[in-house]
Amino acid sequence: MHVHDVVVMGAGSIGQPIALELALRGLNVAIIDRLSAPGRGQNRAAIGGMRATHSDPAKIEICTRSLDIVKRMESEHGLPVDWFQGGYLYPAYDPHTEHVLKSLLTTQQEAGLDIAWVDAETIYELVPGIVRNGLRGGNYSPGDGSTSPLKLSLAYSLLCRRAGVSYHMEREITGFRLAEDRIVRIDTSRDSFSCGTIIDATGAGARTIGAMLGLDIPVFPESHEAGITEPARRFFQPMVVDIRPGPDSANYYFYQNKENQVVFCLTPDPAIPGTDQDCTSAFLPQVTSRMMGIYPRLRNLRVRRTWRGLYPMTPDGFPIVGPAGYPENLWLAVGMCGQGFMLGPGLGQIMADIIADGSTAHQEILGQLKLQRDFSGEEKLK
Ligand SMILES: Cc1cc2nc3c(=O)[nH]c(=O)nc-3n(C[C@H](O)[C@H](O)[C@H](O)COP(=O)(O)OP(=O)(O)OC[C@H]3O[C@@H](n4cnc5c(N)ncnc54)[C@H](O)[C@@H]3O)c2cc1C
């Protein structure tokens, strides 16, 4: 039996930052994962977008912290994570989109976020060659950007190990033993663990873990595809997010990463529930025709590969974060939807503030993201 202060279940976008921050505060932390290496779950499927410009206070606060951490990762720790501050751009080509985007600005600007409506001319400077016909302007947030999911995961692994976190890989969590409403043992396919506090950061696996404990944790995986091109000398700056619906798809987004490759992703409509991670032949024609429609300059780029991963979705599109309530020593950090990569670093700090330091400064976040909510809201940019 391994004995620790805290066991974090899941070595992904969320689990590693939480483990690091808890270990830095002096706790003896272990991470368990069924895969052979950290970050091999959905973290590696993320395309690397990171923004603080959300539309709700909890995600704004968490991701503002994430950006601050990621921007300093190389200078503070000497660990390159390919941060590129190209900003996020949401162009509008019709009055409805313009209205939706402008209505988001009030909350965002009140929260102190650096985002504003910019005119078509400014957009053309940021994305030279973008289709101008009908372009009305758009929301632009220059402080947002992108980071390599592989490099950030590696950075967290190194920092975790330096801070004394012990990794227990290739262990499937198979069950729990409870006594007096607390988890007293975590069983895996290889061995067992005991600890004071357990954190569920199992991403798309959260519902299965919940079922082992008699809990209904509403996390439902959905399949999403992405792709990456060969590199080409930088020709545009921001992540371009087109929120107009298209045939069989909702929004799609693309950007040029630090290595100058164009990375792209599309939200299928209707959603594709389930855990299928096999690429489809439908994705490339669908996403490239949409991207070509807005940015013809992409037409000569060759696609290097595509992949498919899972968004761990919740019914309202917001994460589930906080104490489970029952069992008493279980905390949840699951259901990150399409934004777990950008939420991870900030959430790690906030969870550690609460769990290790007993901070009461994050009640608003816990209130908004708690498991015991009715899930009737709807996140507009999930
Ligand atoms: C195509 C695509 C593009 C995306 N782009 C972005 C983006 O640009 N920006 C962004 O912020 N997000 C993006 N995302 C979403 C992001 O990848 C996820 O939200 C995030 O990785 C979820 O983090 P997590 O830690 O909850 O899950 P994961 O990173 O998957 O970690 C969970 C870990 O738990 C482990 N686990 C689960 N069940 C068990 C079990 N029973 N026993 C042991 N271990 C278990 C898994 O093996 C896994 O390693 C994208 C996702 C996809 C699919």
Coordinates of C-alpha atoms and ligand atoms in Angstrom, one line a residue:
M1 CA 0.0 0.0 0.0
H2 CA 1.4 3.4 -1.0
V3 CA 0.6 6.1 1.6
H4 CA 0.4 9.8 0.6
D5 CA -1.2 13.1 1.8
V6 CA -2.8 13.5 -1.6
V7 CA -3.5 11.2 -4.6
V8 CA -4.3 12.9 -7.9
M9 CA -6.1 10.5 -10.3
G10 CA -5.1 11.5 -13.9
A11 CA -1.8 12.8 -15.1
G12 CA -3.3 15.1 -17.8
S13 CA -3.8 18.8 -18.5
I14 CA -5.4 19.2 -15.0
G15 CA -3.9 16.6 -12.8
Q16 CA -0.2 17.6 -13.2
P17 CA -0.6 21.3 -12.4
I18 CA -2.7 20.4 -9.3
A19 CA -0.1 17.9 -8.2
L20 CA 2.7 20.4 -8.7
E21 CA 1.1 23.2 -6.7
L22 CA 0.2 20.9 -3.8
A23 CA 3.7 19.5 -3.7
L24 CA 5.2 23.0 -3.7
R25 CA 3.1 23.7 -0.6
G26 CA 4.8 20.8 1.2
L27 CA 2.3 18.0 0.7
N28 CA 3.4 14.4 -0.2
V29 CA 1.6 13.9 -3.5
A30 CA 1.2 10.9 -5.9
I31 CA -0.3 10.8 -9.4
I32 CA -1.9 7.7 -10.8
D33 CA -2.6 7.2 -14.5
R34 CA -3.5 4.2 -16.7
L35 CA -1.3 5.4 -19.5
S36 CA 2.5 4.9 -19.8
A37 CA 3.4 8.6 -19.7
P38 CA 1.9 11.9 -18.4
G39 CA -0.1 14.0 -20.9
R40 CA -0.9 11.0 -23.1
G41 CA -4.7 11.4 -22.5
Q42 CA -6.6 14.3 -24.1
N43 CA -3.8 16.7 -23.2
R44 CA -2.0 15.6 -26.3
A45 CA -5.1 16.1 -28.5
A46 CA -5.4 19.8 -27.6
I47 CA -4.3 22.2 -30.3
G48 CA -2.7 24.6 -27.8
G49 CA -5.0 27.6 -27.7
M50 CA -4.8 29.6 -24.5
R51 CA -7.0 32.6 -23.7
A52 CA -8.3 34.5 -20.7
T53 CA -11.1 36.1 -22.7
H54 CA -14.1 33.9 -21.6
S55 CA -17.5 35.1 -20.8
D56 CA -17.9 34.0 -17.1
P57 CA -16.0 35.1 -14.0
A58 CA -14.7 31.7 -13.0
K59 CA -13.0 30.8 -16.3
I60 CA -11.7 34.4 -16.7
E61 CA -10.0 34.2 -13.3
I62 CA -8.6 30.7 -13.8
C63 CA -7.3 31.3 -17.3
T64 CA -5.8 34.7 -16.4
R65 CA -3.7 32.8 -13.9
S66 CA -2.9 30.2 -16.5
L67 CA -1.5 32.8 -19.0
D68 CA 0.6 34.4 -16.3
I69 CA 2.1 31.0 -15.4
V70 CA 2.7 29.9 -19.0
K71 CA 4.2 33.2 -20.1
R72 CA 6.8 32.9 -17.3
M73 CA 7.6 29.2 -17.7
E74 CA 10.7 29.6 -19.8
S75 CA 12.2 32.6 -18.0
E76 CA 11.5 31.3 -14.5
H77 CA 12.2 27.6 -15.0
G78 CA 14.2 27.4 -18.2
L79 CA 11.6 25.2 -19.7
P80 CA 10.5 26.1 -23.3
V81 CA 6.8 25.7 -23.9
D82 CA 6.5 27.5 -27.2
W83 CA 4.3 30.3 -25.9
F84 CA 3.3 32.6 -28.7
Q85 CA 1.3 35.7 -28.0
G86 CA -0.6 36.2 -31.2
G87 CA -3.9 37.1 -29.6
Y88 CA -7.4 35.7 -30.4
L89 CA -9.5 37.1 -33.2
Y90 CA -13.3 36.6 -33.7
P91 CA -14.2 38.1 -37.0
A92 CA -17.8 39.0 -37.8
Y93 CA -19.3 38.8 -41.3
D94 CA -22.9 39.3 -40.4
P95 CA -25.0 41.4 -38.0
H96 CA -25.9 38.5 -35.8
T97 CA -22.3 37.5 -35.2
E98 CA -21.4 41.1 -34.6
H99 CA -24.2 41.4 -32.0
V100 CA -23.1 38.2 -30.2
L101 CA -19.5 39.2 -30.1
K102 CA -20.2 42.8 -28.9
S103 CA -22.6 41.5 -26.2
L104 CA -19.7 39.4 -24.7
L105 CA -17.5 42.4 -24.5
T106 CA -19.2 44.0 -21.5
T107 CA -18.5 41.2 -19.0
Q108 CA -15.0 40.8 -20.5
Q109 CA -14.1 44.4 -20.2
E110 CA -15.6 44.8 -16.8
A111 CA -13.4 41.9 -15.7
G112 CA -10.4 43.9 -16.9
L113 CA -9.6 41.8 -19.9
D114 CA -7.7 43.2 -22.8
I115 CA -10.2 42.7 -25.5
A116 CA -12.0 45.2 -27.8
W117 CA -13.9 45.4 -31.0
V118 CA -11.6 46.3 -33.9
D119 CA -12.4 47.4 -37.4
A120 CA -11.9 45.5 -40.7
E121 CA -8.7 47.4 -41.4
T122 CA -7.1 46.3 -38.2
I123 CA -8.1 42.7 -38.8
Y124 CA -6.6 42.8 -42.3
E125 CA -3.3 43.9 -40.7
L126 CA -3.4 41.0 -38.3
V127 CA -4.4 38.5 -40.9
P128 CA -3.2 39.8 -44.3
G129 CA -5.3 38.3 -47.0
I130 CA -8.4 37.4 -44.9
V131 CA -11.6 37.8 -47.0
R132 CA -12.7 41.4 -46.7
N133 CA -16.0 41.1 -48.5
G134 CA -18.6 41.6 -45.7
L135 CA -16.0 41.8 -42.9
R136 CA -17.6 44.1 -40.3
G137 CA -14.9 44.0 -37.7
G138 CA -14.3 41.6 -34.7
N139 CA -13.3 41.0 -31.2
Y140 CA -9.5 40.9 -30.7
S141 CA -7.6 40.1 -27.5
P142 CA -3.9 40.7 -28.0
G143 CA -2.8 39.1 -24.7
D144 CA -4.0 35.6 -25.5
G145 CA -2.0 33.0 -27.5
S146 CA -0.8 29.5 -27.8
T147 CA 1.5 27.0 -26.2
S148 CA 2.7 23.5 -27.1
P149 CA 0.6 20.9 -25.2
L150 CA 3.4 18.4 -25.4
K151 CA 6.0 20.8 -24.1
L152 CA 3.8 22.2 -21.3
S153 CA 3.0 18.6 -20.2
L154 CA 6.7 17.8 -20.2
A155 CA 7.5 21.0 -18.2
Y156 CA 4.9 20.0 -15.6
S157 CA 6.3 16.5 -15.4
L158 CA 9.8 17.8 -14.7
L159 CA 8.7 20.4 -12.2
C160 CA 6.5 17.8 -10.4
R161 CA 9.4 15.3 -10.1
R162 CA 11.6 18.1 -8.8
A163 CA 9.0 19.0 -6.3
G164 CA 8.8 15.3 -5.1
V165 CA 5.6 14.2 -6.8
S166 CA 5.7 10.4 -7.3
Y167 CA 4.3 9.1 -10.5
H168 CA 2.5 5.7 -10.7
M169 CA 1.8 5.0 -14.4
E170 CA 0.2 2.1 -16.2
R171 CA -2.3 1.7 -13.3
E172 CA -6.0 1.6 -14.1
I173 CA -8.1 2.8 -11.2
T174 CA -10.5 -0.1 -10.5
G175 CA -12.3 0.7 -7.3
F176 CA -12.4 2.3 -3.9
R177 CA -12.9 1.2 -0.3
L178 CA -14.9 3.6 1.9
A179 CA -15.2 3.9 5.7
E180 CA -17.3 6.5 7.5
D181 CA -18.0 8.4 4.3
R182 CA -14.4 8.7 3.3
I183 CA -12.3 6.9 0.7
V184 CA -9.7 4.9 2.7
R185 CA -8.2 3.0 -0.2
I186 CA -7.8 3.4 -4.0
D187 CA -7.4 0.2 -5.9
T188 CA -5.6 0.0 -9.2
S189 CA -4.8 -2.8 -11.6
R190 CA -1.4 -3.1 -9.9
D191 CA -1.5 -1.9 -6.3
S192 CA -3.4 0.2 -3.8
F193 CA -3.1 3.7 -2.3
S194 CA -4.2 5.4 0.8
C195 CA -4.3 9.1 1.4
G196 CA -6.1 12.0 3.2
T197 CA -7.3 13.8 0.1
I198 CA -8.2 12.4 -3.4
I199 CA -8.5 14.5 -6.5
D200 CA -10.3 13.3 -9.5
A201 CA -8.7 14.7 -12.6
T202 CA -9.6 11.8 -14.9
G203 CA -11.0 13.9 -17.7
A204 CA -13.1 11.8 -20.0
G205 CA -13.0 9.0 -17.5
A206 CA -14.7 10.9 -14.7
R207 CA -18.2 9.4 -15.2
T208 CA -16.7 5.9 -14.8
I209 CA -14.9 6.8 -11.7
G210 CA -18.0 8.4 -10.3
A211 CA -20.0 5.2 -11.0
M212 CA -17.5 3.3 -8.8
L213 CA -18.5 5.6 -5.9
G214 CA -22.2 5.7 -6.6
L215 CA -21.8 9.3 -7.9
D216 CA -23.4 10.7 -11.0
I217 CA -20.7 13.0 -12.4
P218 CA -22.1 14.3 -15.7
V219 CA -19.1 14.2 -17.9
F220 CA -19.9 12.9 -21.4
P221 CA -17.0 12.6 -23.9
E222 CA -17.4 14.0 -27.5
S223 CA -15.1 13.3 -30.5
H224 CA -13.4 16.3 -32.0
E225 CA -10.8 16.3 -34.8
A226 CA -7.8 18.6 -35.5
G227 CA -4.9 18.9 -37.9
I228 CA -1.6 20.5 -38.5
T229 CA 0.2 21.7 -41.7
E230 CA 3.8 21.9 -42.7
P231 CA 5.5 25.1 -41.5
A232 CA 5.6 28.3 -43.6
R233 CA 7.1 31.7 -42.8
R234 CA 4.8 33.5 -40.4
F235 CA 2.0 35.2 -42.3
F236 CA -0.6 35.9 -39.7
Q237 CA -0.7 36.5 -35.9
P238 CA -3.8 35.5 -34.0
M239 CA -5.9 32.4 -33.4
V240 CA -8.8 33.0 -35.8
V241 CA -12.1 31.8 -34.4
D242 CA -15.1 31.8 -36.8
I243 CA -18.2 31.3 -34.7
R244 CA -20.7 31.2 -37.7
P245 CA -22.4 27.9 -38.1
G246 CA -21.7 26.0 -41.3
P247 CA -22.9 22.8 -42.8
D248 CA -22.4 20.0 -40.2
S249 CA -20.2 22.2 -38.1
A250 CA -20.4 25.0 -35.5
N251 CA -17.3 27.1 -35.1
Y252 CA -13.8 26.3 -36.3
Y253 CA -10.5 27.9 -35.5
F254 CA -6.9 28.0 -36.6
Y255 CA -3.6 29.7 -35.8
Q256 CA 0.1 29.6 -36.7
N257 CA 2.1 28.1 -33.9
K258 CA 5.6 29.0 -32.7
E259 CA 7.1 26.6 -35.2
N260 CA 5.0 28.3 -37.9
Q261 CA 2.7 25.4 -38.6
V262 CA -1.0 26.1 -39.0
V263 CA -3.0 24.1 -36.5
F264 CA -6.8 23.8 -36.9
C265 CA -9.8 22.3 -35.3
L266 CA -13.6 22.2 -35.9
T267 CA -16.6 21.7 -33.7
P268 CA -19.0 19.2 -35.4
D269 CA -22.7 20.0 -35.4
P270 CA -24.5 17.9 -34.3
A271 CA -21.9 16.8 -31.7
I272 CA -20.5 13.3 -31.9
P273 CA -20.9 11.8 -28.4
G274 CA -18.8 8.8 -27.5
T275 CA -15.1 7.9 -27.2
D276 CA -14.2 7.2 -30.9
Q277 CA -10.7 8.5 -31.5
D278 CA -10.2 7.3 -35.1
C279 CA -9.7 10.0 -37.6
T280 CA -12.4 10.4 -40.3
S281 CA -12.1 11.1 -44.0
A282 CA -14.9 13.7 -43.7
F283 CA -12.9 16.1 -41.4
L284 CA -10.3 17.5 -43.8
P285 CA -12.7 18.4 -46.7
Q286 CA -15.1 19.9 -44.2
V287 CA -12.6 22.0 -42.3
T288 CA -10.4 23.1 -45.2
S289 CA -13.4 24.3 -47.2
R290 CA -14.5 26.5 -44.3
M291 CA -10.9 27.8 -43.7
M292 CA -10.5 28.5 -47.4
G293 CA -13.8 30.4 -47.4
I294 CA -12.3 32.9 -44.9
Y295 CA -8.5 32.8 -45.6
P296 CA -7.6 31.7 -49.2
R297 CA -3.9 32.2 -48.5
L298 CA -4.0 28.8 -46.7
R299 CA -4.7 27.0 -50.0
N300 CA -1.1 25.9 -50.8
L301 CA -0.2 24.6 -47.4
R302 CA 0.1 20.8 -47.1
V303 CA -1.5 19.1 -44.2
R304 CA 1.0 16.9 -42.3
R305 CA -1.4 14.9 -40.1
T306 CA -4.8 15.0 -38.5
W307 CA -5.9 13.4 -35.2
R308 CA -9.1 12.9 -33.1
G309 CA -9.6 13.3 -29.4
L310 CA -12.2 13.9 -26.8
Y311 CA -13.8 16.9 -25.2
P312 CA -14.9 15.9 -21.7
M313 CA -18.2 17.7 -21.9
T314 CA -20.7 18.7 -19.2
P315 CA -24.4 19.5 -20.0
D316 CA -23.8 23.3 -19.6
G317 CA -20.3 23.4 -21.0
F318 CA -18.7 24.5 -17.7
P319 CA -16.1 22.5 -15.7
I320 CA -17.0 20.7 -12.5
V321 CA -14.6 21.9 -9.7
G322 CA -14.7 21.5 -5.9
P323 CA -15.5 19.1 -3.2
A324 CA -17.7 16.2 -4.2
G325 CA -19.5 16.4 -0.9
Y326 CA -19.6 12.6 -0.7
P327 CA -17.1 10.9 -0.1
E328 CA -15.9 13.7 2.1
N329 CA -12.3 13.6 1.1
L330 CA -12.9 13.6 -2.7
W331 CA -12.3 16.7 -4.8
L332 CA -13.4 17.0 -8.5
A333 CA -11.6 18.8 -11.3
V334 CA -13.2 17.3 -14.3
G335 CA -15.5 18.2 -17.3
M336 CA -13.1 20.7 -18.8
C337 CA -14.8 20.5 -22.2
G338 CA -12.7 22.1 -25.0
Q339 CA -10.7 24.2 -22.6
G340 CA -8.9 21.9 -20.2
F341 CA -5.4 22.7 -21.5
M342 CA -5.8 26.5 -20.9
L343 CA -7.6 25.9 -17.6
G344 CA -5.0 23.6 -16.1
P345 CA -2.1 25.8 -14.8
G346 CA -4.5 28.3 -13.2
L347 CA -6.7 25.7 -11.8
G348 CA -3.7 24.0 -10.2
Q349 CA -2.9 27.1 -8.2
I350 CA -6.5 27.7 -7.2
M351 CA -7.1 24.1 -6.1
A352 CA -3.9 24.2 -4.0
D353 CA -4.9 27.6 -2.5
I354 CA -8.1 26.0 -1.3
I355 CA -6.9 22.4 -0.4
A356 CA -3.5 23.1 1.0
D357 CA -3.8 26.7 2.3
G358 CA -7.5 26.6 3.3
S359 CA -8.0 29.8 1.3
T360 CA -11.6 31.1 1.2
A361 CA -10.8 33.6 -1.6
H362 CA -12.3 31.4 -4.4
Q363 CA -15.8 31.0 -3.2
E364 CA -17.2 32.5 -6.4
I365 CA -15.4 29.9 -8.6
L366 CA -16.5 27.0 -6.4
G367 CA -20.1 28.3 -6.4
Q368 CA -20.2 28.6 -10.2
L369 CA -18.5 25.3 -10.9
K370 CA -19.8 23.0 -8.2
L371 CA -21.1 19.5 -8.9
Q372 CA -24.4 20.4 -7.1
R373 CA -25.7 22.8 -9.8
D374 CA -28.6 22.3 -12.2
F375 CA -26.4 22.5 -15.4
S376 CA -29.1 24.5 -17.1
G377 CA -26.8 27.3 -18.2
E378 CA -25.0 27.4 -21.5
E379 CA -21.4 28.4 -22.2
K380 CA -21.3 30.3 -25.5
L381 CA -17.7 29.7 -26.5
K382 CA -17.1 26.2 -25.1
Ligands
LIG1 C1 -9.1 18.2 -31.0 C2 -9.0 18.8 -29.7 C3 -8.5 20.1 -29.6 C4 -8.4 20.8 -28.4 N1 -7.9 22.0 -28.3 C5 -7.8 22.6 -27.1 C6 -7.2 23.9 -27.0 O1 -6.7 24.5 -28.0 N2 -7.2 24.5 -25.7 C7 -7.6 23.9 -24.6 O2 -7.6 24.5 -23.6 N3 -8.2 22.7 -24.7 C8 -8.3 22.0 -25.9 N4 -8.8 20.8 -26.0 C9 -9.5 20.2 -24.8 C10 -8.4 19.6 -23.9 O3 -7.6 18.7 -24.6 C11 -9.1 18.9 -22.7 O4 -10.1 19.7 -22.1 C12 -8.1 18.6 -21.6 O5 -7.0 17.9 -22.1 C13 -8.8 17.8 -20.5 O6 -7.8 17.7 -19.4 P1 -8.0 16.6 -18.3 O7 -6.8 16.7 -17.5 O8 -9.3 16.7 -17.7 O9 -8.0 15.2 -19.1 P2 -6.7 14.4 -19.7 O10 -5.6 15.3 -20.2 O11 -7.3 13.4 -20.7 O12 -6.2 13.6 -18.4 C14 -6.9 12.7 -17.8 C15 -6.1 11.5 -17.4 O13 -6.8 10.6 -16.6 C16 -6.4 9.3 -16.9 N5 -7.5 8.4 -16.5 C17 -8.8 8.4 -16.8 N6 -9.5 7.4 -16.3 C18 -8.6 6.7 -15.6 C19 -8.7 5.5 -14.8 N7 -9.8 4.8 -14.6 N8 -7.5 5.0 -14.3 C20 -6.3 5.7 -14.4 N9 -6.2 6.8 -15.2 C21 -7.3 7.3 -15.7 C22 -6.2 9.3 -18.4 O14 -5.4 8.3 -18.9 C23 -5.6 10.7 -18.6 O15 -4.2 10.7 -18.7 C24 -8.9 20.1 -27.2 C25 -9.4 18.8 -27.3 C26 -9.4 18.2 -28.5 C27 -9.9 16.8 -28.6

